[in-house]
mmCIF file of C-alpha atoms in Angstrom:
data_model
loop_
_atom_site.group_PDB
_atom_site.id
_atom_site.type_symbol
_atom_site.label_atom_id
_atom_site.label_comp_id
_atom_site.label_asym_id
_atom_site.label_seq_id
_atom_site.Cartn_x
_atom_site.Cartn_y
_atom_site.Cartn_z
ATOM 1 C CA UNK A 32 76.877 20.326 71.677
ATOM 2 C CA UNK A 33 76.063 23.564 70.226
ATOM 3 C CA UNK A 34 72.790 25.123 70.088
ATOM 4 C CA UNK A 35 71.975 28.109 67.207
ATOM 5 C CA UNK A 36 69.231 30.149 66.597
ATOM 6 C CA UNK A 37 68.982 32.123 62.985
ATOM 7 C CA UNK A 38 67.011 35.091 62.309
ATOM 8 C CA UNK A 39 66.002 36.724 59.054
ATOM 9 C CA UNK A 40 63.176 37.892 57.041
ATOM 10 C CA UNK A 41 63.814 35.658 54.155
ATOM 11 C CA UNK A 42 62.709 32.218 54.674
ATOM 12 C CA UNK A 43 65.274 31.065 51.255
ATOM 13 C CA UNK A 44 68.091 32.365 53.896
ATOM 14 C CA UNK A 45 66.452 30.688 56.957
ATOM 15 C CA UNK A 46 66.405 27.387 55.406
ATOM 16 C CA UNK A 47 69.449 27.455 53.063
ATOM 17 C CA UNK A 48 71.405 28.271 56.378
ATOM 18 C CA UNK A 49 70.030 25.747 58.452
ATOM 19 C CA UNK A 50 70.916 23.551 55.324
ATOM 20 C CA UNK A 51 74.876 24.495 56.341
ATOM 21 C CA UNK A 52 74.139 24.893 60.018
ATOM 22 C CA UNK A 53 73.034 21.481 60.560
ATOM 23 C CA UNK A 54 76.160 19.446 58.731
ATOM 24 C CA UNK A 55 78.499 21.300 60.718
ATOM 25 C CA UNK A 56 80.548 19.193 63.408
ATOM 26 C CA UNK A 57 78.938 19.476 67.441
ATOM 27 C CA UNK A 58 75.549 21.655 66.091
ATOM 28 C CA UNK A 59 72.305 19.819 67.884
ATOM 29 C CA UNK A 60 69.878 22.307 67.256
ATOM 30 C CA UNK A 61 68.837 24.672 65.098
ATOM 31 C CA UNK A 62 65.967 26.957 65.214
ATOM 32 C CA UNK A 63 64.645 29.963 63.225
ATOM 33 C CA UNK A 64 62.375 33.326 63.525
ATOM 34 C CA UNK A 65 61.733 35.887 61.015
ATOM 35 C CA UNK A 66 61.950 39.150 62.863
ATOM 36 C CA UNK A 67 63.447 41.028 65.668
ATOM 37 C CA UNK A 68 60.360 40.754 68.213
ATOM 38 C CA UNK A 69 60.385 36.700 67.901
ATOM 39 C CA UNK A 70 64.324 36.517 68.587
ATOM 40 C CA UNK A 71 64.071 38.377 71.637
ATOM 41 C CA UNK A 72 60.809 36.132 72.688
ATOM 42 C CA UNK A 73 62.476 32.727 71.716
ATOM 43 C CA UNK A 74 65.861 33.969 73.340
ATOM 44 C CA UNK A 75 63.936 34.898 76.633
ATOM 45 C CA UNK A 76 62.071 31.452 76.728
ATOM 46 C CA UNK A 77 64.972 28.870 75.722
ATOM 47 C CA UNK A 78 68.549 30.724 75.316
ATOM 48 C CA UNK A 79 71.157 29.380 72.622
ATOM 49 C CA UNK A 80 74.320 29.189 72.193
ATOM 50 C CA UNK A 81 74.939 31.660 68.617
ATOM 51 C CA UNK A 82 72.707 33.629 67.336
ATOM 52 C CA UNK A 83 73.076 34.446 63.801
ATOM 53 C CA UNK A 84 71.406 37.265 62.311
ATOM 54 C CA UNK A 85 71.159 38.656 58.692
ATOM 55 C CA UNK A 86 71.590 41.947 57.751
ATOM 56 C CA UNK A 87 70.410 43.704 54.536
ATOM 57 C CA UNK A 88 71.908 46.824 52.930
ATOM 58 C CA UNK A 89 70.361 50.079 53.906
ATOM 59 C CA UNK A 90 67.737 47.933 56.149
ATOM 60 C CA UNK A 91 68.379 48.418 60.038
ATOM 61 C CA UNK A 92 66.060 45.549 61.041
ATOM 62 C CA UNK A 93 69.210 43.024 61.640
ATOM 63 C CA UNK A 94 71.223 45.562 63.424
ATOM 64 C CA UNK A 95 68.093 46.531 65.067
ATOM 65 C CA UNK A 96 67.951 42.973 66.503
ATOM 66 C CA UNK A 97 71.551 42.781 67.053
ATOM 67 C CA UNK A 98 70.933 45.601 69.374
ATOM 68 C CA UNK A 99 68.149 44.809 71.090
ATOM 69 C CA UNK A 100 69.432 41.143 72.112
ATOM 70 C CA UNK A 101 72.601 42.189 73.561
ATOM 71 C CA UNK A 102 70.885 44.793 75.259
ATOM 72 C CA UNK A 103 68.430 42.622 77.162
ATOM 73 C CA UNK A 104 71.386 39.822 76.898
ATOM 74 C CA UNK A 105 74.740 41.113 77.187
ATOM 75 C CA UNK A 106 76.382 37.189 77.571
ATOM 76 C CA UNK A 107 74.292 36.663 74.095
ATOM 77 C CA UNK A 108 77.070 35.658 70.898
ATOM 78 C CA UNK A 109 75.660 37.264 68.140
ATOM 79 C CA UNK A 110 77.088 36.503 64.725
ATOM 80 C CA UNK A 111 76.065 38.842 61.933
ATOM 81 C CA UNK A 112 75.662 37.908 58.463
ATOM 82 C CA UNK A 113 75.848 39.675 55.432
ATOM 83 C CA UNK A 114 77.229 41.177 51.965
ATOM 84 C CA UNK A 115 80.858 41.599 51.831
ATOM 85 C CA UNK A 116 80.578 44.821 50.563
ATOM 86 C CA UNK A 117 78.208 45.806 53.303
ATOM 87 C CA UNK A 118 80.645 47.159 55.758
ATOM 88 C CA UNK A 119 78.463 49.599 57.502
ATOM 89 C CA UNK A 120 76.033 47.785 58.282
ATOM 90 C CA UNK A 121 78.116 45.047 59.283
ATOM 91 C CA UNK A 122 79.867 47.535 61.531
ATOM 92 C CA UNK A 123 76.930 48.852 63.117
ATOM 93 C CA UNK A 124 76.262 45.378 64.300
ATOM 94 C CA UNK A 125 79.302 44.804 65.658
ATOM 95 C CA UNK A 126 79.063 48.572 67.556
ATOM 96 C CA UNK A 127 75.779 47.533 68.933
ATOM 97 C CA UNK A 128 77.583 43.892 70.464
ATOM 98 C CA UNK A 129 77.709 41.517 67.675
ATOM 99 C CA UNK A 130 80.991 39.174 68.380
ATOM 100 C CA UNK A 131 81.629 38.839 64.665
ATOM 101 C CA UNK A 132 80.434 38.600 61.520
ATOM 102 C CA UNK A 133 80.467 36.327 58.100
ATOM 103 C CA UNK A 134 80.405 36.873 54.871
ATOM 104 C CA UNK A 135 76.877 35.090 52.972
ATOM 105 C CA UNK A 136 78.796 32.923 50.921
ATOM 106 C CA UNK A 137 81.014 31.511 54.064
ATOM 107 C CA UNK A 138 82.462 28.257 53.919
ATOM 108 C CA UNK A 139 81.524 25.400 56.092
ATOM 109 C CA UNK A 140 85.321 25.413 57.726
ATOM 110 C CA UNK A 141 84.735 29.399 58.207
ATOM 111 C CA UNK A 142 81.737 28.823 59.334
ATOM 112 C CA UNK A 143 83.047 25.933 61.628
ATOM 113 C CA UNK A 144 85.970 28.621 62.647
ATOM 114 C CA UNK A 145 83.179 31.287 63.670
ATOM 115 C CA UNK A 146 81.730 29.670 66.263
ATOM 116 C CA UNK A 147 84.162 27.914 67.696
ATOM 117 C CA UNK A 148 85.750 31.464 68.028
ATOM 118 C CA UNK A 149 82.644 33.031 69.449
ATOM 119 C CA UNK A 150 82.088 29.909 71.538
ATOM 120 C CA UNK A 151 85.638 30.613 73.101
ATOM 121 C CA UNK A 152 84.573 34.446 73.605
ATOM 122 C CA UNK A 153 81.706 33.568 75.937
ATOM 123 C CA UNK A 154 83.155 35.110 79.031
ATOM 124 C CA UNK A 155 82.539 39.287 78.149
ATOM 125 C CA UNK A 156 86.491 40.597 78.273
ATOM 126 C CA UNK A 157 87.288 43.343 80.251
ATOM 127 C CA UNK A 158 87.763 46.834 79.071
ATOM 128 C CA UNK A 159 90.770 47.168 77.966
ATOM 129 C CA UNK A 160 92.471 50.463 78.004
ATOM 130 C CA UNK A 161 91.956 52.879 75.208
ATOM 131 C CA UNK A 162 94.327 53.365 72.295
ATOM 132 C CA UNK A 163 95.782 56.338 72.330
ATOM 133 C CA UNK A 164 94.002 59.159 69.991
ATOM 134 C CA UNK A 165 97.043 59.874 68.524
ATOM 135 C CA UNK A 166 98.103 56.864 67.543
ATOM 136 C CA UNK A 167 98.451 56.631 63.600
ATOM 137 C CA UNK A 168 98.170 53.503 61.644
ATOM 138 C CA UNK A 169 100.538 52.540 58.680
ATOM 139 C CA UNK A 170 99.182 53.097 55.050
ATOM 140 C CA UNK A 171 99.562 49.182 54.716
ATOM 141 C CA UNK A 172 97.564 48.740 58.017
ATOM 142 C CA UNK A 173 94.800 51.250 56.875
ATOM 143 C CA UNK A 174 94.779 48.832 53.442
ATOM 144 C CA UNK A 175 94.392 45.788 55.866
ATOM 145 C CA UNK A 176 91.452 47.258 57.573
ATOM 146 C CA UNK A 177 89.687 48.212 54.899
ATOM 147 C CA UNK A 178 90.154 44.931 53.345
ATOM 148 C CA UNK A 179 88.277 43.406 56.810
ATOM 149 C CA UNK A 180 86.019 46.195 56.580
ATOM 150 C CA UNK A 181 84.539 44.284 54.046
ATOM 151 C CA UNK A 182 84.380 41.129 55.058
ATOM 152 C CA UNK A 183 87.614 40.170 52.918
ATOM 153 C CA UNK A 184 89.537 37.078 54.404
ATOM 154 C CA UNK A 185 93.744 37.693 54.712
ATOM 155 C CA UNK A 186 94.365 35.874 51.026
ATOM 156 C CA UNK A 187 91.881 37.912 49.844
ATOM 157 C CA UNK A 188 93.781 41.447 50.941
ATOM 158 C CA UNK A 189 96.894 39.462 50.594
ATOM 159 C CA UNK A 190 95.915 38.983 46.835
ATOM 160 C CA UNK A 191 94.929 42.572 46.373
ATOM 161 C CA UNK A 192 97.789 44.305 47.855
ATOM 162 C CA UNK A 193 100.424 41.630 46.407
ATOM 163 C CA UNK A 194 101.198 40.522 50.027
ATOM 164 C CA UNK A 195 101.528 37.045 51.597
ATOM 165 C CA UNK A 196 98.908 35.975 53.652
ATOM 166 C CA UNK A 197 101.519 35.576 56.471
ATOM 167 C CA UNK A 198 102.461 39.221 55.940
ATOM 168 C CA UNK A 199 98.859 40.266 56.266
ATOM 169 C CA UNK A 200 98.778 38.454 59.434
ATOM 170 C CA UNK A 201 101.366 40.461 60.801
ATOM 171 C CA UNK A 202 100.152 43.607 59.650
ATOM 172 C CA UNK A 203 96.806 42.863 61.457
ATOM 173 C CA UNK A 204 98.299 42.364 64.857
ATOM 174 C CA UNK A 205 99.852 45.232 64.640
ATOM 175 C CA UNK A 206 96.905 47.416 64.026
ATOM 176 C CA UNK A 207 95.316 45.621 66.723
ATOM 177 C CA UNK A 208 97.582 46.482 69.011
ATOM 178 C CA UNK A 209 97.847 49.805 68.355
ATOM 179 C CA UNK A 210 93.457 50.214 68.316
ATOM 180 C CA UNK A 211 93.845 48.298 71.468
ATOM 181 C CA UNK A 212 91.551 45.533 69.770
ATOM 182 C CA UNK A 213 91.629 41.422 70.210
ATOM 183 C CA UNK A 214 89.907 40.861 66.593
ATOM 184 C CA UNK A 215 88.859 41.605 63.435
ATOM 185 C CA UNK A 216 85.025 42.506 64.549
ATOM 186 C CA UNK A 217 86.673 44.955 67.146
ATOM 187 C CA UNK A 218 89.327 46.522 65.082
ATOM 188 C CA UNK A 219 86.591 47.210 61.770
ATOM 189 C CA UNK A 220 83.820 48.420 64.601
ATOM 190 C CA UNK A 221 86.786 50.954 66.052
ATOM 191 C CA UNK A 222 87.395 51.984 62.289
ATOM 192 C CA UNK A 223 84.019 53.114 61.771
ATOM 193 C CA UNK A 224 83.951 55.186 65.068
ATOM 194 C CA UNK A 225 87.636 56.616 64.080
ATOM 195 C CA UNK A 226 86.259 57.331 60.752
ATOM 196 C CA UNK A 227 89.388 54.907 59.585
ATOM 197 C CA UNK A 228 87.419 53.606 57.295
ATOM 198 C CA UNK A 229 83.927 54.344 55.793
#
């Protein structure tokens, strides 16, 4: 069973994702704090199993928290929530050790798909090597990336760029291997370091 704990300022948020939270499959608990300073103090006292935290456009305090957490917590699965045009401050989140993010209108099945995802992530992976500098992505890849920069699923880009969802796929793996990335959250947080995408 799967224990969450949501933060955000905005108690409409708290409690219409706790609405979501607590229908989907293997969830027990669900708890909620406002701000930054009462995740880390809940966290400390009774750890969970996901952590979501909100994010607001040109307002640091979710990243903020993000940052914090996984500092004092580095086994802690963050999930970060937020616009889908928000891709920087999505990305910051995911720089300072978020293990992915959703969009605010997620589904329940995407939501069901995030944490089993981040539940399978628990163990912290190795470094991997990295990519080489020099390595340049496709203009198709670049398109991909931007797409997940913000927050778009692979229909979504697929739609966009008149491409097949399968084709999307495949141009995804490729520009993870070439960023030497695992995921989505990794390959959009190595974008905004590259300055791939802004």
């Amino acid at each position: 069973m799967t224990t969450v704990l949501i933060c955000d300022d905005r108690r409409s948020v708290r409690e219409g994702l706790t609405r979501v939270m607590s229908a989907v499959p293997g969830v027990s608990r669900i708890d909620c704090v406002a701000h930054g300073d009462e995740l880390l103090a809940r966290y400390s006292r009774q750890p969970v199993d996901v952590v979501l935290v909100g994010t607001q456009r040109a307002m640091p305090a979710g990243v903020e928290a993000t940052r914090r957490l996984v500092s004092a917590n580095p086994t802690a699965n963050v999930i970060v929530f937020g616009a889908p045009d928000d891709a920087s401050s999505i990305a910051a989140a995911i720089a300072g050790g978020a293990r992915g993010y959703l969009r605010w209108d997620a589904s329940r099945p995407e939501l069901v798909a995030a944490l089993a995802h981040t539940l399978a992530s628990t163990s912290v992976p190795a470094p991997r090597q990295p990519a080489d500098p020099g390595v340049q992505l496709t203009e198709r890849e670049l398109q991909v990336l931007r797409g997940m920069s913000q927050g778009k699923s692979n229909g979504q880009i697929g739609r966009e760029l008149y491409l097949s969802e399968d084709t999307v796929k495949t141009h995804a793996r490729r520009l993870f291997r070439k960023l030497g990335v695992r995921d989505r959250a990794q390959a959009v947080a190595h974008g905004f370091r590259r300055g791939l995408v802004s």
